[in-house]
Amino acid sequence: MPEPAFVQLLTPEGDRVDHPDYTVDFTEDEYRSLYHDLVVVRKLDAEATALQRQGELGIWASLLGQEAAQVGSGRALRPQDMAFPTYREHGVLYCRGIDPIMPLGLFRGVNQGGWDPNEFKFNLYTIVIGAQTLHATGYAMGITKDGKVGSDDGEAVIAYFGDGATSQGDVNEAFIWASVFNAPLVFFCQNNQYAISEPLERQTRVPLYHRASGFGFPGLRVDGNDVLACYAVTRKALDDARHGQGPSLIEAYTYRMGAHTTSDDPTRYRIASEVEAWQAKDPIKRLRAFLEKQGMAKADYFDAIDEEARVAAVELRERVLSMPDPDPMTMFEHVYPNGSPELDQQKEQFANYLASFEGSGH
């Protein structure tokens, strides 16, 4: 099947290509920094998958194969911009400076996520498919009313979702509201080809980015395995939004190399040759090839990054295993700001229930 038309700045072989509308002007250190992020994010993600397989996490949604889309777009965010993720944006979370342990506490079941969305300009993970696009739209409408749009220092919002989410009513409603109210919002769709087990052709008859025109705003498709192109198109879309040009849709054409989540078996609905074809487009391999061809890095640099990633993964594992289980009574905290009689009654009943096990050996 021929490649779809998309914005690309770096071929799978690691060669730079020109595009009339998009480019990047990075220093050698910045190119190497992107490679560092891709490698570390992949290693941390692999460690989380291993932890789940060993019973230390309840579930995990891997980003394997989507590192370029997340790191590229994540690095394109300016400090004042706000991001609304799904449950798979571990790479964007890393780019926003959030401790990688935070989402693992959620999936281990010991807390609700743990980071402050206002501090890091990165909302908590959203499990309900597509719901975060409505949250993002409302937030974007709010910053417009606050007068924070219309200059280089203005704010913009980005909402992440997958190809399957485009079939959800919430996403389409978000498209309508964002368009009608000219919200400073970038809809960033990671088209990884499968909505759990349903292939893309079961979601749409046209390329996903064409959806935008029906709602009255621009859309484009980018090579989602090209970290440079993902950065370039996201930075421009966010800057357009912050200057008052309204919403846009980016379709990052990529591939989920692993399972939808650790409860999924992708071998039941896709063939090995398809996976192998996408492995040739690997985002990390292509950036490494570029760095080597340009003489920006040699074997010792790549070995050092691999070792740094390995150490980070070991530390993450140790921190997960040392997470204390929460006191069961803490489930009643922070339910209501001032409590309630019903909650107090439930808390008392549950305390008596727990007390009934004392001395029983359970």
mmCIF file of C-alpha atoms in Angstrom:
data_model
loop_
_atom_site.group_PDB
_atom_site.id
_atom_site.type_symbol
_atom_site.label_atom_id
_atom_site.label_comp_id
_atom_site.label_asym_id
_atom_site.label_seq_id
_atom_site.Cartn_x
_atom_site.Cartn_y
_atom_site.Cartn_z
ATOM 1 C CA MET A 1 0.000 0.000 0.000
ATOM 2 C CA PRO A 2 1.501 3.390 -0.961
ATOM 3 C CA GLU A 3 2.356 5.916 1.745
ATOM 4 C CA PRO A 4 -0.392 8.465 2.390
ATOM 5 C CA ALA A 5 0.337 12.114 1.752
ATOM 6 C CA PHE A 6 1.660 13.748 4.908
ATOM 7 C CA VAL A 7 4.107 16.313 6.195
ATOM 8 C CA GLN A 8 7.510 14.683 6.525
ATOM 9 C CA LEU A 9 10.917 16.161 7.312
ATOM 10 C CA LEU A 10 12.825 12.957 8.065
ATOM 11 C CA THR A 11 12.524 9.784 5.994
ATOM 12 C CA PRO A 12 12.590 6.301 7.543
ATOM 13 C CA GLU A 13 16.178 6.049 6.265
ATOM 14 C CA GLY A 14 17.186 9.124 8.251
ATOM 15 C CA ASP A 15 17.419 11.608 5.377
ATOM 16 C CA ARG A 16 16.201 15.199 5.736
ATOM 17 C CA VAL A 17 13.582 16.327 3.237
ATOM 18 C CA ASP A 18 12.268 19.833 2.611
ATOM 19 C CA HIS A 19 8.679 20.920 2.989
ATOM 20 C CA PRO A 20 7.345 24.245 1.683
ATOM 21 C CA ASP A 21 5.437 25.091 4.845
ATOM 22 C CA TYR A 22 7.243 23.393 7.718
ATOM 23 C CA THR A 23 10.816 23.141 8.909
ATOM 24 C CA VAL A 24 12.912 22.996 12.084
ATOM 25 C CA ASP A 25 16.069 24.862 12.949
ATOM 26 C CA PHE A 26 17.626 22.884 15.758
ATOM 27 C CA THR A 27 21.135 22.929 17.114
ATOM 28 C CA GLU A 28 23.079 19.681 17.284
ATOM 29 C CA ASP A 29 22.403 19.540 21.013
ATOM 30 C CA GLU A 30 18.680 19.903 20.387
ATOM 31 C CA TYR A 31 18.683 17.073 17.866
ATOM 32 C CA ARG A 32 20.524 14.879 20.354
ATOM 33 C CA SER A 33 18.097 15.915 23.086
ATOM 34 C CA LEU A 34 15.174 14.673 21.013
ATOM 35 C CA TYR A 35 16.911 11.323 20.560
ATOM 36 C CA HIS A 36 17.535 11.151 24.310
ATOM 37 C CA ASP A 37 13.851 11.698 25.048
ATOM 38 C CA LEU A 38 12.706 9.088 22.545
ATOM 39 C CA VAL A 39 14.993 6.415 23.976
ATOM 40 C CA VAL A 40 14.283 7.140 27.639
ATOM 41 C CA VAL A 41 10.526 7.320 27.122
ATOM 42 C CA ARG A 42 10.520 3.978 25.283
ATOM 43 C CA LYS A 43 12.580 2.305 28.000
ATOM 44 C CA LEU A 44 10.383 3.598 30.812
ATOM 45 C CA ASP A 45 7.310 2.451 28.919
ATOM 46 C CA ALA A 46 8.803 -1.024 28.430
ATOM 47 C CA GLU A 47 9.552 -1.223 32.151
ATOM 48 C CA ALA A 48 5.958 -0.348 32.985
ATOM 49 C CA THR A 49 4.730 -3.092 30.657
ATOM 50 C CA ALA A 50 7.038 -5.582 32.382
ATOM 51 C CA LEU A 51 5.796 -4.483 35.788
ATOM 52 C CA GLN A 52 2.221 -5.139 34.748
ATOM 53 C CA ARG A 53 3.096 -8.578 33.390
ATOM 54 C CA GLN A 54 4.626 -9.371 36.786
ATOM 55 C CA GLY A 55 1.483 -8.330 38.631
ATOM 56 C CA GLU A 56 2.781 -5.013 39.956
ATOM 57 C CA LEU A 57 0.396 -2.837 37.912
ATOM 58 C CA GLY A 58 -3.265 -3.437 37.249
ATOM 59 C CA ILE A 59 -3.030 -2.437 33.586
ATOM 60 C CA TRP A 60 -0.797 -0.393 31.292
ATOM 61 C CA ALA A 61 -1.359 1.311 27.939
ATOM 62 C CA SER A 62 1.927 1.232 26.053
ATOM 63 C CA LEU A 63 3.073 4.006 23.709
ATOM 64 C CA LEU A 64 5.492 1.723 21.826
ATOM 65 C CA GLY A 65 5.793 3.052 18.273
ATOM 66 C CA GLN A 66 4.225 6.418 19.060
ATOM 67 C CA GLU A 67 7.223 8.049 20.727
ATOM 68 C CA ALA A 68 7.876 10.542 17.917
ATOM 69 C CA ALA A 69 4.294 11.806 17.874
ATOM 70 C CA GLN A 70 4.357 12.375 21.629
ATOM 71 C CA VAL A 71 7.864 13.725 22.106
ATOM 72 C CA GLY A 72 7.645 15.886 18.983
ATOM 73 C CA SER A 73 4.331 17.448 19.946
ATOM 74 C CA GLY A 74 5.254 17.577 23.640
ATOM 75 C CA ARG A 75 8.442 19.531 22.961
ATOM 76 C CA ALA A 76 6.468 21.904 20.721
ATOM 77 C CA LEU A 77 4.385 23.100 23.667
ATOM 78 C CA ARG A 78 5.365 26.403 25.177
ATOM 79 C CA PRO A 79 5.472 26.702 29.002
ATOM 80 C CA GLN A 80 2.093 28.468 29.180
ATOM 81 C CA ASP A 81 0.248 25.940 26.997
ATOM 82 C CA MET A 82 -2.113 23.378 28.493
ATOM 83 C CA ALA A 83 -2.320 19.712 27.475
ATOM 84 C CA PHE A 84 -5.210 17.294 27.934
ATOM 85 C CA PRO A 85 -4.066 13.653 27.573
ATOM 86 C CA THR A 86 -5.719 10.285 27.248
ATOM 87 C CA TYR A 87 -4.183 7.444 29.291
ATOM 88 C CA ARG A 88 -1.300 6.800 26.874
ATOM 89 C CA GLU A 89 0.534 10.145 26.686
ATOM 90 C CA HIS A 90 3.509 9.083 28.803
ATOM 91 C CA GLY A 91 5.872 10.784 26.371
ATOM 92 C CA VAL A 92 4.091 14.129 26.611
ATOM 93 C CA LEU A 93 4.002 13.762 30.395
ATOM 94 C CA TYR A 94 7.777 13.248 30.365
ATOM 95 C CA CYS A 95 8.248 16.343 28.199
ATOM 96 C CA ARG A 96 6.228 18.431 30.651
ATOM 97 C CA GLY A 97 8.707 17.595 33.393
ATOM 98 C CA ILE A 98 6.436 15.314 35.416
ATOM 99 C CA ASP A 99 8.031 12.540 37.445
ATOM 100 C CA PRO A 100 7.471 9.282 35.467
ATOM 101 C CA ILE A 101 6.373 7.553 38.675
ATOM 102 C CA MET A 102 3.158 9.562 38.758
ATOM 103 C CA PRO A 103 1.045 7.619 36.234
ATOM 104 C CA LEU A 104 2.289 4.314 37.625
ATOM 105 C CA GLY A 105 0.739 5.127 40.982
ATOM 106 C CA LEU A 106 -2.584 5.449 39.177
ATOM 107 C CA PHE A 107 -2.247 2.105 37.410
ATOM 108 C CA ARG A 108 -0.972 0.426 40.571
ATOM 109 C CA GLY A 109 -4.095 1.631 42.330
ATOM 110 C CA VAL A 110 -2.413 3.532 45.146
ATOM 111 C CA ASN A 111 -3.390 7.073 44.121
ATOM 112 C CA GLN A 112 -5.311 9.072 41.521
ATOM 113 C CA GLY A 113 -2.307 10.282 39.536
ATOM 114 C CA GLY A 114 -0.587 12.646 41.863
ATOM 115 C CA TRP A 115 0.587 15.642 39.813
ATOM 116 C CA ASP A 116 -0.800 19.166 39.867
ATOM 117 C CA PRO A 117 -2.292 19.958 36.425
ATOM 118 C CA ASN A 118 -1.903 23.693 36.977
ATOM 119 C CA GLU A 119 1.750 23.437 37.942
ATOM 120 C CA PHE A 120 2.781 21.338 34.958
ATOM 121 C CA LYS A 121 0.133 22.544 32.496
ATOM 122 C CA PHE A 122 -0.780 18.909 31.904
ATOM 123 C CA ASN A 123 -4.162 17.575 32.945
ATOM 124 C CA LEU A 124 -4.653 14.244 34.701
ATOM 125 C CA TYR A 125 -5.070 11.132 32.546
ATOM 126 C CA THR A 126 -8.566 10.568 31.166
ATOM 127 C CA ILE A 127 -9.795 6.988 30.885
ATOM 128 C CA VAL A 128 -13.185 7.722 29.266
ATOM 129 C CA ILE A 129 -12.544 7.715 25.521
ATOM 130 C CA GLY A 130 -12.711 11.224 24.067
ATOM 131 C CA ALA A 131 -13.980 12.984 27.209
ATOM 132 C CA GLN A 132 -10.796 15.065 27.496
ATOM 133 C CA THR A 133 -11.564 16.848 24.219
ATOM 134 C CA LEU A 134 -14.585 18.480 25.841
ATOM 135 C CA HIS A 135 -12.507 19.431 28.873
ATOM 136 C CA ALA A 136 -9.893 20.924 26.559
ATOM 137 C CA THR A 137 -12.499 22.861 24.598
ATOM 138 C CA GLY A 138 -14.011 24.379 27.711
ATOM 139 C CA TYR A 139 -10.577 25.304 29.015
ATOM 140 C CA ALA A 140 -9.652 26.889 25.679
ATOM 141 C CA MET A 141 -12.885 28.889 25.618
ATOM 142 C CA GLY A 142 -12.079 30.036 29.140
ATOM 143 C CA ILE A 143 -8.627 31.387 28.381
ATOM 144 C CA THR A 144 -10.137 33.297 25.452
ATOM 145 C CA LYS A 145 -12.612 34.940 27.822
ATOM 146 C CA ASP A 146 -9.700 35.712 30.143
ATOM 147 C CA GLY A 147 -8.027 37.659 27.334
ATOM 148 C CA LYS A 148 -5.030 35.329 27.140
ATOM 149 C CA VAL A 149 -5.135 34.940 23.348
ATOM 150 C CA GLY A 150 -3.879 37.235 20.610
ATOM 151 C CA SER A 151 -0.140 37.644 21.130
ATOM 152 C CA ASP A 152 3.164 35.783 21.144
ATOM 153 C CA ASP A 153 2.717 35.322 24.879
ATOM 154 C CA GLY A 154 -0.811 33.988 24.479
ATOM 155 C CA GLU A 155 -1.921 30.556 25.628
ATOM 156 C CA ALA A 156 -2.961 27.597 23.530
ATOM 157 C CA VAL A 157 -4.408 24.182 24.345
ATOM 158 C CA ILE A 158 -3.753 20.734 22.899
ATOM 159 C CA ALA A 159 -6.067 17.731 23.224
ATOM 160 C CA TYR A 160 -4.749 14.230 22.544
ATOM 161 C CA PHE A 161 -6.868 11.295 21.393
ATOM 162 C CA GLY A 162 -6.692 8.234 19.184
ATOM 163 C CA ASP A 163 -8.274 7.334 15.874
ATOM 164 C CA GLY A 164 -11.023 5.342 17.551
ATOM 165 C CA ALA A 165 -12.045 8.338 19.641
ATOM 166 C CA THR A 166 -13.082 10.192 16.491
ATOM 167 C CA SER A 167 -16.177 7.954 16.461
ATOM 168 C CA GLN A 168 -17.204 9.201 19.899
ATOM 169 C CA GLY A 169 -19.877 11.838 20.302
ATOM 170 C CA ASP A 170 -17.757 13.798 22.775
ATOM 171 C CA VAL A 171 -15.040 14.392 20.193
ATOM 172 C CA ASN A 172 -17.454 15.577 17.538
ATOM 173 C CA GLU A 173 -19.197 17.848 20.021
ATOM 174 C CA ALA A 174 -15.799 19.272 20.961
ATOM 175 C CA PHE A 175 -15.116 19.940 17.276
ATOM 176 C CA ILE A 176 -18.379 21.896 17.017
ATOM 177 C CA TRP A 177 -17.875 24.007 20.126
ATOM 178 C CA ALA A 178 -14.214 24.714 19.375
ATOM 179 C CA SER A 179 -15.074 25.809 15.856
ATOM 180 C CA VAL A 180 -18.077 27.964 16.712
ATOM 181 C CA PHE A 181 -16.257 29.717 19.559
ATOM 182 C CA ASN A 182 -12.927 29.938 17.714
ATOM 183 C CA ALA A 183 -11.171 28.239 20.625
ATOM 184 C CA PRO A 184 -7.339 28.303 20.706
ATOM 185 C CA LEU A 185 -7.141 24.528 20.554
ATOM 186 C CA VAL A 186 -5.122 21.940 18.647
ATOM 187 C CA PHE A 187 -6.787 18.548 18.340
ATOM 188 C CA PHE A 188 -3.931 16.046 18.114
ATOM 189 C CA CYS A 189 -5.088 12.640 16.868
ATOM 190 C CA GLN A 190 -2.573 9.816 17.096
ATOM 191 C CA ASN A 191 -3.836 7.543 14.370
ATOM 192 C CA ASN A 192 -2.163 4.291 15.395
ATOM 193 C CA GLN A 193 -4.354 2.327 12.946
ATOM 194 C CA TYR A 194 -6.457 0.470 15.510
ATOM 195 C CA ALA A 195 -9.237 1.370 17.933
ATOM 196 C CA ILE A 196 -8.407 -1.536 20.250
ATOM 197 C CA SER A 197 -9.105 -4.332 17.726
ATOM 198 C CA GLU A 198 -10.986 -2.362 15.079
ATOM 199 C CA PRO A 199 -8.876 -1.225 12.085
ATOM 200 C CA LEU A 200 -9.035 2.303 10.747
ATOM 201 C CA GLU A 201 -11.317 1.387 7.862
ATOM 202 C CA ARG A 202 -14.008 0.532 10.412
ATOM 203 C CA GLN A 203 -13.805 4.087 11.764
ATOM 204 C CA THR A 204 -13.848 6.237 8.637
ATOM 205 C CA ARG A 205 -14.165 6.237 4.857
ATOM 206 C CA VAL A 206 -11.947 9.309 4.447
ATOM 207 C CA PRO A 207 -8.607 10.355 5.989
ATOM 208 C CA LEU A 208 -9.247 11.522 9.523
ATOM 209 C CA TYR A 209 -7.801 14.980 9.023
ATOM 210 C CA HIS A 210 -10.501 15.636 6.411
ATOM 211 C CA ARG A 211 -13.003 15.632 9.266
ATOM 212 C CA ALA A 212 -11.844 19.104 10.250
ATOM 213 C CA SER A 213 -13.194 20.763 7.102
ATOM 214 C CA GLY A 214 -16.698 19.603 7.932
ATOM 215 C CA PHE A 215 -16.518 21.520 11.194
ATOM 216 C CA GLY A 216 -14.974 24.625 9.680
ATOM 217 C CA PHE A 217 -11.334 24.507 10.689
ATOM 218 C CA PRO A 218 -8.094 23.285 9.049
ATOM 219 C CA GLY A 219 -6.657 19.808 9.319
ATOM 220 C CA LEU A 220 -3.475 18.124 8.157
ATOM 221 C CA ARG A 221 -1.735 14.778 8.306
ATOM 222 C CA VAL A 222 1.837 14.411 9.554
ATOM 223 C CA ASP A 223 4.210 11.458 9.562
ATOM 224 C CA GLY A 224 3.685 10.397 13.153
ATOM 225 C CA ASN A 225 6.983 8.496 13.243
ATOM 226 C CA ASP A 226 8.930 11.620 12.282
ATOM 227 C CA VAL A 227 9.745 13.540 15.454
ATOM 228 C CA LEU A 228 10.911 16.606 13.524
ATOM 229 C CA ALA A 229 7.720 16.903 11.484
ATOM 230 C CA CYS A 230 5.553 16.324 14.560
ATOM 231 C CA TYR A 231 7.366 19.143 16.323
ATOM 232 C CA ALA A 232 7.108 21.524 13.359
ATOM 233 C CA VAL A 233 3.401 21.102 12.631
ATOM 234 C CA THR A 234 2.405 21.181 16.302
ATOM 235 C CA ARG A 235 4.440 24.308 17.058
ATOM 236 C CA LYS A 236 2.853 26.149 14.119
ATOM 237 C CA ALA A 237 -0.665 24.997 14.976
ATOM 238 C CA LEU A 238 -0.262 26.067 18.600
ATOM 239 C CA ASP A 239 1.172 29.434 17.599
ATOM 240 C CA ASP A 240 -1.696 29.988 15.171
ATOM 241 C CA ALA A 241 -4.144 29.142 17.953
ATOM 242 C CA ARG A 242 -2.538 31.484 20.471
ATOM 243 C CA HIS A 243 -2.759 34.319 17.942
ATOM 244 C CA GLY A 244 -6.505 33.903 17.641
ATOM 245 C CA GLN A 245 -6.758 31.795 14.496
ATOM 246 C CA GLY A 246 -8.909 29.167 16.156
ATOM 247 C CA PRO A 247 -8.751 25.370 16.291
ATOM 248 C CA SER A 248 -7.044 22.872 14.010
ATOM 249 C CA LEU A 249 -6.727 19.113 13.699
ATOM 250 C CA ILE A 250 -3.437 17.237 13.359
ATOM 251 C CA GLU A 251 -3.578 13.584 12.373
ATOM 252 C CA ALA A 252 -0.291 11.942 13.332
ATOM 253 C CA TYR A 253 -0.133 8.872 11.105
ATOM 254 C CA THR A 254 1.666 6.292 13.232
ATOM 255 C CA TYR A 255 1.349 2.725 14.485
ATOM 256 C CA ARG A 256 0.805 1.007 17.805
ATOM 257 C CA MET A 257 3.580 -1.586 17.844
ATOM 258 C CA GLY A 258 2.302 -3.349 20.942
ATOM 259 C CA ALA A 259 -1.076 -4.151 22.426
ATOM 260 C CA HIS A 260 -3.813 -1.600 22.997
ATOM 261 C CA THR A 261 -3.339 -2.275 26.700
ATOM 262 C CA THR A 262 -1.811 -5.178 28.578
ATOM 263 C CA SER A 263 -5.243 -6.844 28.587
ATOM 264 C CA ASP A 264 -5.236 -6.995 24.779
ATOM 265 C CA ASP A 265 -3.807 -9.607 22.367
ATOM 266 C CA PRO A 266 -3.074 -7.891 19.021
ATOM 267 C CA THR A 267 -2.113 -11.168 17.322
ATOM 268 C CA ARG A 268 -5.827 -11.956 17.145
ATOM 269 C CA TYR A 269 -6.599 -9.123 14.735
ATOM 270 C CA ARG A 270 -3.451 -8.149 12.822
ATOM 271 C CA ILE A 271 -0.772 -10.013 10.914
ATOM 272 C CA ALA A 272 2.949 -10.150 11.591
ATOM 273 C CA SER A 273 3.936 -8.772 8.186
ATOM 274 C CA GLU A 274 2.051 -5.548 8.924
ATOM 275 C CA VAL A 275 3.982 -5.074 12.156
ATOM 276 C CA GLU A 276 7.263 -5.797 10.378
ATOM 277 C CA ALA A 277 6.514 -3.177 7.732
ATOM 278 C CA TRP A 278 6.019 -0.548 10.401
ATOM 279 C CA GLN A 279 9.164 -1.607 12.256
ATOM 280 C CA ALA A 280 11.090 -0.320 9.237
ATOM 281 C CA LYS A 281 9.629 3.135 9.989
ATOM 282 C CA ASP A 282 10.687 3.099 13.638
ATOM 283 C CA PRO A 283 10.968 6.674 14.985
ATOM 284 C CA ILE A 284 14.099 6.028 17.054
ATOM 285 C CA LYS A 285 15.996 4.213 14.339
ATOM 286 C CA ARG A 286 15.360 6.971 11.809
ATOM 287 C CA LEU A 287 16.565 9.749 14.126
ATOM 288 C CA ARG A 288 19.648 7.721 15.013
ATOM 289 C CA ALA A 289 20.361 7.233 11.319
ATOM 290 C CA PHE A 290 20.050 10.985 10.814
ATOM 291 C CA LEU A 291 22.441 11.761 13.668
ATOM 292 C CA GLU A 292 24.969 9.272 12.328
ATOM 293 C CA LYS A 293 24.757 10.547 8.767
ATOM 294 C CA GLN A 294 25.181 14.137 9.915
ATOM 295 C CA GLY A 295 28.099 13.267 12.187
ATOM 296 C CA MET A 296 26.244 14.571 15.237
ATOM 297 C CA ALA A 297 26.703 11.443 17.346
ATOM 298 C CA LYS A 298 28.795 8.279 17.433
ATOM 299 C CA ALA A 299 28.509 4.875 19.029
ATOM 300 C CA ASP A 300 29.692 6.030 22.456
ATOM 301 C CA TYR A 301 26.912 8.623 22.609
ATOM 302 C CA PHE A 302 24.216 6.091 21.756
ATOM 303 C CA ASP A 303 25.654 3.636 24.295
ATOM 304 C CA ALA A 304 25.572 6.333 26.974
ATOM 305 C CA ILE A 305 21.920 7.134 26.256
ATOM 306 C CA ASP A 306 21.010 3.455 26.375
ATOM 307 C CA GLU A 307 22.723 3.139 29.747
ATOM 308 C CA GLU A 308 21.004 6.253 31.085
ATOM 309 C CA ALA A 309 17.651 4.837 29.997
ATOM 310 C CA ARG A 310 18.436 1.478 31.608
ATOM 311 C CA VAL A 311 19.316 3.108 34.932
ATOM 312 C CA ALA A 312 16.153 5.239 34.813
ATOM 313 C CA ALA A 313 14.053 2.107 34.236
ATOM 314 C CA VAL A 314 15.687 0.281 37.162
ATOM 315 C CA GLU A 315 15.054 3.254 39.432
ATOM 316 C CA LEU A 316 11.444 3.432 38.275
ATOM 317 C CA ARG A 317 10.941 -0.253 39.067
ATOM 318 C CA GLU A 318 12.407 0.140 42.536
ATOM 319 C CA ARG A 319 10.187 3.118 43.262
ATOM 320 C CA VAL A 320 7.057 1.295 42.085
ATOM 321 C CA LEU A 321 7.800 -1.721 44.270
ATOM 322 C CA SER A 322 8.348 0.507 47.284
ATOM 323 C CA MET A 323 5.056 2.361 46.912
ATOM 324 C CA PRO A 324 3.068 1.927 50.131
ATOM 325 C CA ASP A 325 -0.511 0.732 49.940
ATOM 326 C CA PRO A 326 -2.888 3.503 51.014
ATOM 327 C CA ASP A 327 -4.873 3.257 54.226
ATOM 328 C CA PRO A 328 -8.348 2.003 53.174
ATOM 329 C CA MET A 329 -9.987 4.793 55.170
ATOM 330 C CA THR A 330 -8.420 7.435 52.938
ATOM 331 C CA MET A 331 -11.015 6.641 50.259
ATOM 332 C CA PHE A 332 -13.396 8.886 52.191
ATOM 333 C CA GLU A 333 -11.093 11.890 52.036
ATOM 334 C CA HIS A 334 -11.586 14.653 49.472
ATOM 335 C CA VAL A 335 -14.985 13.334 48.322
ATOM 336 C CA TYR A 336 -16.770 16.523 49.363
ATOM 337 C CA PRO A 337 -15.079 19.753 50.450
ATOM 338 C CA ASN A 338 -17.048 19.891 53.696
ATOM 339 C CA GLY A 339 -18.058 16.258 54.114
ATOM 340 C CA SER A 340 -21.653 15.013 54.370
ATOM 341 C CA PRO A 341 -23.786 13.038 56.838
ATOM 342 C CA GLU A 342 -24.150 10.182 54.350
ATOM 343 C CA LEU A 343 -20.394 9.996 53.840
ATOM 344 C CA ASP A 344 -19.793 10.043 57.588
ATOM 345 C CA GLN A 345 -22.202 7.146 58.008
ATOM 346 C CA GLN A 346 -20.503 5.140 55.280
ATOM 347 C CA LYS A 347 -17.099 5.860 56.787
ATOM 348 C CA GLU A 348 -18.227 4.628 60.201
ATOM 349 C CA GLN A 349 -19.741 1.465 58.733
ATOM 350 C CA PHE A 350 -16.577 0.710 56.778
ATOM 351 C CA ALA A 351 -14.389 1.318 59.846
ATOM 352 C CA ASN A 352 -16.488 -1.175 61.808
ATOM 353 C CA TYR A 353 -16.175 -3.648 58.953
ATOM 354 C CA LEU A 354 -12.382 -3.385 58.949
ATOM 355 C CA ALA A 355 -12.288 -3.664 62.729
ATOM 356 C CA SER A 356 -14.161 -6.969 62.541
ATOM 357 C CA PHE A 357 -11.060 -8.576 61.000
ATOM 358 C CA GLU A 358 -8.730 -7.594 63.849
ATOM 359 C CA GLY A 359 -7.143 -10.604 65.491
ATOM 360 C CA SER A 360 -8.559 -12.994 62.893
ATOM 361 C CA GLY A 361 -5.315 -13.472 60.994
ATOM 362 C CA HIS A 362 -6.764 -11.935 57.800
#
